[in-house]
Coordinates of C-alpha atoms and ligand atoms in Angstrom, one line a residue:
M1 CA -24.8 -14.4 9.7
R2 CA -26.4 -12.1 7.1
L3 CA -24.2 -9.0 6.5
T4 CA -24.5 -5.9 4.5
V5 CA -21.6 -4.0 3.0
I6 CA -22.3 -0.4 1.9
G7 CA -19.5 0.9 -0.5
C8 CA -17.7 -1.4 -2.9
G9 CA -14.3 0.3 -3.0
Y10 CA -11.3 -1.9 -2.1
V11 CA -12.1 -2.0 1.6
G12 CA -15.7 -2.9 1.1
L13 CA -15.0 -5.5 -1.6
V14 CA -12.2 -7.2 0.3
T15 CA -14.3 -7.1 3.5
G16 CA -17.4 -8.5 1.8
A17 CA -15.6 -11.1 -0.2
C18 CA -13.5 -12.4 2.7
L19 CA -16.4 -12.5 5.1
A20 CA -18.4 -14.4 2.5
A21 CA -15.4 -16.8 2.2
A22 CA -15.7 -17.2 6.0
G23 CA -19.2 -18.5 5.6
H24 CA -21.4 -15.4 6.0
E25 CA -24.1 -14.3 3.6
V26 CA -23.1 -10.9 2.3
Y27 CA -25.2 -8.3 0.5
C28 CA -23.1 -5.5 -1.1
T29 CA -24.3 -2.2 -2.5
D30 CA -22.8 1.0 -3.9
V31 CA -24.1 4.3 -5.3
D32 CA -22.0 3.7 -8.4
R33 CA -24.4 1.6 -10.6
K34 CA -21.8 0.9 -13.2
R35 CA -19.6 -0.7 -10.6
I36 CA -22.5 -2.9 -9.4
D37 CA -23.3 -3.9 -13.0
Q38 CA -19.7 -5.0 -13.4
L39 CA -19.7 -6.9 -10.1
Q40 CA -23.0 -8.6 -11.1
A41 CA -21.5 -9.6 -14.4
G42 CA -18.6 -11.2 -12.5
Q43 CA -16.0 -8.5 -13.2
V44 CA -13.7 -7.1 -10.6
P45 CA -13.5 -3.3 -10.9
I46 CA -10.2 -2.9 -9.1
Y47 CA -6.8 -4.7 -9.2
E48 CA -6.2 -6.4 -5.9
E49 CA -4.4 -9.7 -5.7
H50 CA -6.5 -12.8 -5.0
L51 CA -9.7 -10.7 -4.8
A52 CA -11.1 -12.1 -8.1
E53 CA -10.6 -15.7 -6.9
V54 CA -12.3 -15.1 -3.5
L55 CA -15.2 -13.3 -5.2
E56 CA -15.6 -16.0 -7.8
R57 CA -15.7 -18.7 -5.1
A58 CA -18.2 -16.7 -2.9
R59 CA -20.4 -16.2 -6.0
A60 CA -20.3 -19.8 -6.9
E61 CA -21.3 -20.7 -3.3
R62 CA -24.1 -18.1 -3.4
K63 CA -22.6 -16.3 -0.4
I64 CA -22.2 -12.9 -2.0
F65 CA -24.8 -10.7 -3.8
F66 CA -24.6 -7.2 -5.4
T67 CA -27.4 -4.8 -5.7
A68 CA -27.7 -1.1 -6.7
E69 CA -30.8 -0.9 -4.5
A70 CA -29.4 0.3 -1.1
S71 CA -32.8 -0.4 0.6
E72 CA -32.6 -4.1 -0.5
A73 CA -29.1 -4.5 0.8
I74 CA -29.9 -2.7 4.1
R75 CA -32.9 -4.9 4.8
A76 CA -31.1 -8.1 4.0
G77 CA -28.3 -7.9 6.6
E78 CA -28.5 -8.1 10.4
V79 CA -25.2 -6.2 10.6
I80 CA -24.2 -3.4 8.3
F81 CA -20.6 -2.5 7.5
I82 CA -20.2 1.1 6.3
C83 CA -17.2 1.1 3.9
V84 CA -17.8 4.4 2.0
G85 CA -15.1 6.9 1.1
T86 CA -14.0 9.7 3.5
P87 CA -11.9 11.9 1.1
P88 CA -10.1 14.9 2.4
R89 CA -11.7 18.3 2.1
E90 CA -9.6 21.3 1.0
N91 CA -8.6 22.1 4.6
G92 CA -7.5 18.5 5.3
E93 CA -10.5 17.6 7.4
A94 CA -12.2 14.3 6.4
D95 CA -15.4 14.7 4.4
L96 CA -18.0 12.6 6.2
S97 CA -20.9 13.4 3.9
A98 CA -21.1 9.9 2.5
I99 CA -21.3 8.5 6.0
D100 CA -24.1 10.9 6.8
R101 CA -26.0 10.0 3.6
V102 CA -25.6 6.3 4.4
A103 CA -26.8 6.8 8.0
R104 CA -30.0 8.5 6.6
Q105 CA -30.5 5.6 4.2
I106 CA -30.1 3.0 7.0
A107 CA -32.4 4.9 9.4
T108 CA -35.2 5.2 6.8
E109 CA -34.9 1.8 5.1
A110 CA -34.2 -0.6 8.0
R111 CA -37.2 -2.7 9.0
S112 CA -35.5 -4.6 11.8
P113 CA -32.8 -3.9 14.4
K114 CA -29.3 -3.5 13.0
L115 CA -25.8 -3.3 14.2
V116 CA -24.1 -0.6 12.2
I117 CA -20.3 -0.8 12.0
E118 CA -18.0 1.9 10.8
K119 CA -15.3 0.4 8.7
S120 CA -14.4 3.5 6.7
T121 CA -11.5 5.4 8.2
V122 CA -13.1 8.1 10.2
P123 CA -11.9 10.7 12.7
A124 CA -12.4 10.0 16.4
L125 CA -15.9 10.9 17.7
T126 CA -17.6 9.9 14.4
G127 CA -19.3 7.0 16.2
V128 CA -21.0 9.5 18.6
Q129 CA -22.2 11.4 15.6
L130 CA -23.4 8.2 13.8
V131 CA -25.5 7.3 16.9
K132 CA -27.1 10.7 16.8
A133 CA -27.6 10.7 13.1
L134 CA -29.3 7.3 13.1
A135 CA -31.7 8.5 15.8
A136 CA -32.4 11.8 14.1
Y137 CA -33.1 10.2 10.7
S138 CA -35.3 7.4 12.1
P139 CA -39.0 7.7 11.7
P140 CA -41.1 7.8 14.9
G141 CA -41.2 4.4 16.4
G142 CA -38.3 3.2 14.1
V143 CA -36.1 0.2 14.7
K144 CA -33.2 0.0 17.2
F145 CA -29.6 0.5 16.1
S146 CA -26.3 -0.3 17.8
V147 CA -23.1 1.2 16.6
A148 CA -19.5 -0.2 16.6
S149 CA -16.2 0.8 15.1
N150 CA -14.1 -1.9 13.4
P151 CA -11.1 -0.2 11.8
E152 CA -9.3 -2.0 9.0
F153 CA -5.6 -2.3 8.7
L154 CA -5.5 -3.6 5.1
R155 CA -2.7 -2.7 2.8
E156 CA -3.7 -2.2 -0.8
G157 CA -2.1 -4.9 -2.9
T158 CA -2.1 -7.4 0.0
A159 CA -5.5 -6.6 1.4
V160 CA -6.9 -10.2 1.0
E161 CA -3.8 -11.7 2.6
D162 CA -4.1 -9.1 5.4
F163 CA -7.8 -9.8 6.0
F164 CA -7.3 -13.5 6.3
H165 CA -4.1 -13.2 8.4
P166 CA -4.6 -10.2 10.7
D167 CA -2.3 -9.4 13.6
R168 CA -5.2 -7.8 15.4
I169 CA -8.9 -7.3 15.0
V170 CA -10.1 -4.2 16.8
V171 CA -13.7 -3.8 17.7
G172 CA -14.9 -0.6 19.4
V173 CA -18.2 -1.3 21.1
G174 CA -20.7 0.2 23.5
D175 CA -21.9 -3.1 25.0
G176 CA -21.1 -6.7 25.5
A177 CA -23.7 -8.0 23.1
T178 CA -22.2 -6.1 20.2
A179 CA -18.7 -7.4 21.1
S180 CA -20.1 -11.0 20.9
T181 CA -21.8 -10.4 17.6
L182 CA -18.4 -9.1 16.2
G183 CA -16.7 -12.1 17.8
E184 CA -19.1 -14.4 15.9
I185 CA -18.5 -12.6 12.6
Y186 CA -14.7 -12.9 13.0
R187 CA -14.6 -16.4 14.6
P188 CA -14.0 -18.2 11.3
I189 CA -11.0 -15.8 10.6
L190 CA -9.6 -16.2 14.1
E191 CA -10.0 -20.0 13.8
R192 CA -8.8 -20.1 10.2
R193 CA -11.9 -21.7 8.9
F194 CA -11.9 -20.5 5.4
Y195 CA -10.3 -21.3 2.1
C196 CA -7.1 -19.2 1.9
P197 CA -6.3 -18.3 -1.7
V198 CA -2.9 -17.0 -0.7
H199 CA -1.6 -20.3 0.7
A200 CA -3.9 -22.5 -1.4
G201 CA -5.8 -23.5 1.8
L202 CA -2.6 -24.3 3.8
C203 CA -1.8 -21.2 5.8
P204 CA 1.5 -21.4 7.7
A205 CA 1.1 -21.6 11.5
G206 CA 1.6 -18.2 13.1
P207 CA 0.7 -16.5 16.3
P208 CA -3.1 -16.1 16.6
A209 CA -4.6 -12.7 16.0
E210 CA -5.5 -10.6 19.0
F211 CA -9.2 -9.8 19.2
L212 CA -9.3 -6.5 21.0
V213 CA -12.5 -5.1 22.4
T214 CA -12.2 -1.4 23.1
T215 CA -14.5 1.6 23.4
I216 CA -15.7 3.2 20.1
N217 CA -13.6 6.3 20.7
S218 CA -10.4 4.2 21.2
A219 CA -11.0 2.1 18.2
E220 CA -11.3 5.2 16.0
L221 CA -8.2 6.6 17.5
I222 CA -6.2 3.3 17.0
K223 CA -6.7 3.5 13.3
H224 CA -5.4 7.1 12.9
A225 CA -2.7 6.6 15.5
S226 CA -1.4 3.5 13.7
N227 CA -1.3 5.0 10.2
S228 CA 0.2 8.3 11.4
F229 CA 2.9 6.4 13.3
L230 CA 3.8 4.4 10.2
A231 CA 3.9 7.7 8.2
L232 CA 6.1 9.2 10.9
K233 CA 8.5 6.2 10.7
I234 CA 8.9 6.6 6.9
S235 CA 9.6 10.4 7.2
Y236 CA 12.1 9.6 10.0
A237 CA 13.9 7.2 7.7
N238 CA 13.9 9.8 4.9
V239 CA 15.5 12.4 7.1
I240 CA 18.1 9.9 8.1
A241 CA 18.7 9.3 4.3
D242 CA 19.3 13.0 3.8
L243 CA 21.7 13.0 6.7
C244 CA 23.5 10.0 5.3
E245 CA 24.0 11.8 2.0
R246 CA 25.6 14.7 3.8
I247 CA 27.9 12.7 6.0
G248 CA 28.7 9.8 3.7
A249 CA 26.8 7.1 5.5
D250 CA 24.5 4.4 4.0
V251 CA 20.8 4.6 5.0
E252 CA 20.3 0.9 4.3
E253 CA 23.0 0.0 6.8
V254 CA 21.7 2.5 9.4
T255 CA 18.0 1.5 9.1
R256 CA 18.8 -2.2 9.0
A257 CA 20.7 -2.0 12.3
M258 CA 18.0 0.2 13.8
G259 CA 15.3 -2.3 12.7
L260 CA 16.9 -5.2 14.5
D261 CA 16.0 -3.6 17.8
P262 CA 12.5 -5.1 18.4
R263 CA 11.5 -1.8 20.1
I264 CA 11.9 -0.1 16.7
G265 CA 11.1 -2.9 14.2
K266 CA 12.4 -3.2 10.7
E267 CA 9.2 -2.3 8.8
F268 CA 8.5 1.1 7.2
L269 CA 12.0 2.3 7.4
R270 CA 12.6 2.3 3.6
A271 CA 13.8 5.6 2.5
G272 CA 13.0 7.1 -0.9
L273 CA 10.2 9.1 -2.5
G274 CA 8.1 8.8 0.6
F275 CA 4.5 7.8 1.1
G276 CA 1.5 8.2 -1.2
G277 CA -1.8 6.5 -1.6
F278 CA -5.2 7.4 -0.3
C279 CA -4.5 6.5 3.3
F280 CA -1.4 8.0 4.8
P281 CA -1.5 11.5 3.3
K282 CA -5.2 12.0 4.1
D283 CA -5.1 10.3 7.4
L284 CA -2.2 12.3 8.5
Q285 CA -4.0 15.5 7.6
A286 CA -7.2 14.4 9.2
F287 CA -5.4 13.5 12.4
I288 CA -3.6 16.9 12.5
H289 CA -6.9 18.6 12.0
L290 CA -8.7 16.6 14.6
S291 CA -6.0 17.2 17.2
A292 CA -6.0 20.9 16.5
R293 CA -9.8 20.9 16.9
V294 CA -9.6 19.4 20.3
G295 CA -6.7 21.7 21.4
V296 CA -3.7 19.3 20.9
D297 CA -0.9 20.5 18.8
F298 CA 0.5 17.4 17.0
E299 CA 3.6 19.3 15.7
I300 CA 5.5 16.0 15.1
L301 CA 2.9 14.9 12.5
K302 CA 3.1 18.3 10.7
A303 CA 6.9 17.7 10.4
A304 CA 6.3 14.2 9.0
E305 CA 4.0 15.6 6.4
R306 CA 6.5 18.4 5.5
V307 CA 9.3 15.9 5.1
N308 CA 7.2 13.8 2.8
K309 CA 6.3 16.7 0.5
Q310 CA 10.0 17.6 0.3
R311 CA 10.9 14.2 -1.1
I312 CA 9.8 15.3 -4.5
D313 CA 12.0 18.5 -4.3
R314 CA 14.9 16.3 -3.2
F315 CA 14.3 14.0 -6.2
F316 CA 14.2 17.0 -8.6
E317 CA 17.5 18.3 -7.2
K318 CA 19.0 14.9 -8.2
I319 CA 17.4 15.1 -11.6
H320 CA 18.6 18.6 -12.2
K321 CA 22.1 17.7 -11.0
A322 CA 22.3 14.8 -13.3
L323 CA 20.6 16.1 -16.4
W324 CA 21.3 19.9 -16.1
V325 CA 18.5 20.9 -18.5
I326 CA 15.2 19.0 -18.5
K327 CA 13.5 20.7 -21.4
D328 CA 13.1 18.4 -24.5
K329 CA 14.8 15.5 -22.8
K330 CA 13.1 12.1 -23.0
I331 CA 12.5 11.1 -19.5
V332 CA 11.0 7.7 -18.5
V333 CA 8.9 7.3 -15.4
L334 CA 9.0 3.7 -14.2
G335 CA 6.0 3.2 -12.0
L336 CA 2.8 5.3 -11.7
A337 CA 0.9 3.5 -8.9
F338 CA 1.6 4.8 -5.4
K339 CA 3.2 1.4 -4.5
P340 CA 3.6 -1.9 -6.3
D341 CA 0.8 -4.5 -6.8
T342 CA -2.0 -2.0 -7.1
D343 CA -3.4 0.1 -9.9
D344 CA -4.2 3.0 -7.4
I345 CA -2.5 6.2 -8.4
R346 CA -4.1 8.5 -5.8
F347 CA -1.5 10.8 -4.2
A348 CA 1.2 8.7 -5.9
P349 CA 4.6 10.5 -5.9
A350 CA 4.9 9.7 -9.6
L351 CA 2.0 12.1 -10.4
E352 CA 3.7 15.1 -8.9
I353 CA 6.9 14.2 -10.6
I354 CA 5.2 13.9 -14.0
R355 CA 3.4 17.2 -13.4
K356 CA 6.8 19.0 -12.7
L357 CA 8.5 17.3 -15.6
L358 CA 5.8 18.4 -18.0
E359 CA 6.0 21.9 -16.6
E360 CA 9.7 22.0 -17.3
G361 CA 9.1 20.9 -20.9
A362 CA 10.4 17.3 -20.8
A363 CA 9.1 14.6 -23.2
V364 CA 7.6 12.3 -20.6
H365 CA 7.2 8.6 -21.2
A366 CA 5.8 6.3 -18.6
T367 CA 5.2 2.6 -17.9
D368 CA 3.4 0.7 -15.1
P369 CA 2.1 -2.9 -15.0
Q370 CA -1.4 -1.9 -13.9
A371 CA -1.9 1.9 -13.6
I372 CA -1.5 3.2 -17.1
G373 CA -5.3 3.3 -17.8
K374 CA -5.9 5.6 -14.7
A375 CA -2.8 7.8 -15.4
K376 CA -3.9 8.4 -19.0
L377 CA -7.0 10.2 -17.9
L378 CA -4.9 12.6 -15.8
F379 CA -1.9 13.1 -18.1
P380 CA -2.9 12.6 -21.7
A381 CA 0.3 14.4 -22.8
V382 CA 2.5 11.6 -21.5
C383 CA 3.5 8.8 -23.9
Y384 CA 2.6 5.4 -22.2
H385 CA 4.2 2.0 -22.9
E386 CA 3.3 -1.4 -21.6
D387 CA 6.8 -2.7 -22.1
P388 CA 9.6 -1.0 -20.0
Y389 CA 12.2 -1.8 -22.6
E390 CA 10.1 0.0 -25.3
A391 CA 9.7 3.0 -22.9
L392 CA 13.4 3.2 -22.3
R393 CA 14.4 3.2 -26.0
G394 CA 16.1 6.6 -26.7
A395 CA 15.7 7.8 -23.1
D396 CA 17.9 10.5 -21.6
A397 CA 17.0 9.3 -18.1
A398 CA 15.0 6.7 -16.3
L399 CA 13.3 7.6 -13.0
L400 CA 12.2 4.7 -10.8
C401 CA 9.1 5.8 -8.9
T402 CA 7.4 2.5 -7.9
E403 CA 9.4 -0.6 -7.1
W404 CA 7.3 -3.1 -9.1
K405 CA 9.0 -6.6 -9.4
A406 CA 9.1 -6.1 -13.2
F407 CA 11.2 -3.0 -12.7
R408 CA 13.4 -4.6 -10.0
E409 CA 14.3 -7.2 -12.6
I410 CA 15.0 -4.9 -15.5
D411 CA 18.1 -6.1 -17.5
W412 CA 19.9 -2.7 -17.5
E413 CA 22.6 -4.0 -19.8
R414 CA 19.9 -4.7 -22.4
A415 CA 18.0 -1.5 -21.7
G416 CA 21.2 0.6 -21.7
Q417 CA 22.0 -0.4 -25.2
T418 CA 18.9 1.4 -26.5
M419 CA 19.0 4.4 -24.2
A420 CA 20.3 7.7 -25.4
R421 CA 22.1 8.2 -22.1
R422 CA 22.7 5.7 -19.4
L423 CA 21.2 7.5 -16.4
V424 CA 19.0 6.1 -13.7
I425 CA 17.7 8.0 -10.7
D426 CA 16.3 5.5 -8.3
G427 CA 13.5 6.9 -6.1
R428 CA 13.1 3.6 -4.2
D429 CA 16.6 2.5 -3.5
V430 CA 16.2 -0.7 -5.4
Y431 CA 19.3 -1.0 -7.6
Q432 CA 22.9 -1.3 -6.4
R433 CA 25.2 1.6 -7.3
K434 CA 28.2 -0.6 -8.0
A435 CA 26.4 -2.9 -10.4
M436 CA 24.8 0.1 -12.2
Q437 CA 28.2 1.8 -12.5
Q438 CA 29.8 -1.3 -13.8
L439 CA 27.2 -1.2 -16.6
G440 CA 28.3 2.4 -17.4
F441 CA 25.3 4.1 -15.8
D442 CA 25.2 7.4 -14.0
Y443 CA 23.2 6.4 -10.9
D444 CA 21.7 8.2 -8.0
S445 CA 19.4 7.1 -5.2
F446 CA 18.4 8.3 -1.7
G447 CA 20.8 8.2 1.3
R448 CA 23.4 5.8 -0.2
P449 CA 27.0 6.8 -0.9
Ligands
UGA501 C1 -1.8 1.8 4.8 C2 -1.5 0.9 6.0 O1 -0.3 0.2 5.9 C3 -2.6 -0.1 6.3 O2 -2.4 -0.8 7.5 C4 -4.0 0.7 6.4 O3 -5.1 -0.2 6.6 C5 -4.2 1.5 5.1 O4 -3.1 2.4 4.9 C6 -5.5 2.2 5.2 O5 -5.6 3.1 6.0 O6 -6.5 1.8 4.6 P1 -1.5 1.4 2.1 O7 -1.8 2.8 2.0 O8 -2.2 0.4 1.3 O9 -1.8 0.9 3.7 O10 0.1 1.2 1.8 P2 1.4 0.9 2.6 O11 1.9 -0.4 2.3 O12 1.2 1.2 4.1 O13 2.3 2.1 2.0 C7 2.0 3.5 2.0 C8 3.1 4.3 1.3 O14 4.3 4.3 2.1 C9 3.5 3.8 -0.1 O15 3.5 4.9 -0.9 C10 4.8 3.2 0.2 O16 5.6 3.3 -1.0 C11 5.4 4.1 1.3 N1 6.4 3.4 2.1 C12 6.1 2.3 2.8 C13 7.7 3.9 2.1 O17 8.0 5.0 1.5 N2 8.6 3.4 2.9 C14 8.3 2.3 3.7 O18 9.3 1.8 4.4 C15 7.1 1.7 3.6

């Protein structure tokens, strides 16, 4: 099938590349001409594991094309995936202006009927607005559009793996024909007919993904409800961690036992600095906003958000307790990205931590395997190091903010020899207190005695 992808952020690129790998012909476009130039030149503008390989293969097989001309991309595909950003406005509501702009482009440029699919994370009832917008912007006697919602559940860092091995594919549609078109698009994924870069073509057998056909309104709600529930789970684990500290219990023991109950599940119960990234914080806000707008008070989500914001304060309490005075101390931030295996620093806890450290007059040093370039633009006053051991030389304290493998594997005996003071505050509960203490470190983490 010929598909168009509008928006070449991580969702658009992964969607386009993986659907091309599944045998479709994909035409991608973006308003950012520089990004399209890079993609046309064979460069991958974001760090996402396996994406470069999938794109390379699709390009070689002439299954994926990039153009800065939206009209060209719109006319090429029978089905159009809208993958543009929906950033938060100041009041927390999602900014849908990019979707509106794209709807206008599609309505004016299309020369044949199109199925238009919302893939961007959008608040419920956007589909209804999209149908109206396409009709309003169409010239008299214009082509026919159908609309569907196909939320993505891709995690940054493992987005390619997630796309190829979904646990569910949700399609919100208004009619049976649209459901069958989406079924055709995803058939190669459901039947595993693609080259998998993660398992070198030999994916382990697993339960088949559920292909769920719902209404458009339900599909939109499923996305927000899922992300918000996961955020809620993390905040719940973080409150348990605080409680553990007060009563001398161990949050790892507690959450491990909780997670063994299949009704609870073991995922997303890791306590620490809380959630960041461009999805959970903004989706939570947008969901709270949407609920309020339709007269439902989603108090529980407001609490989850509050708990998450307080993680940084709790971390600073630990820093103050251990260091007493922060001013003029060399403090090393290990990890800038909001989570490992991505260069994305949007809403990363590390940013807020750096901001506060600088405010208090610390000499801030930082390291990250992928995100230094992006952080430099925000915090030019920070001293960046590629090598964590270099960063730690002469440090008064190390703060673990992102649990990259490289940081999990730090040889603290070696690092400790060059630090001014052996102090580690672990924001991701990665290291073992006993082992750190045996190496002569002052060590603190979340919720562990
Ligand atoms: C999240 C969802 O997991 C995806 O299913 C969804 O498609 C995506 O948002 C989206 O809406 O596009 P992502 O933001 O990439 O994916 O990252 P996650 O792996 O979910 O982690 C989010 C944050 O929660 C990270 O800062 C992570 O460090 C934190 N986290 C995660 C915890 O603090 N504790 C945990 O137990 C798990």
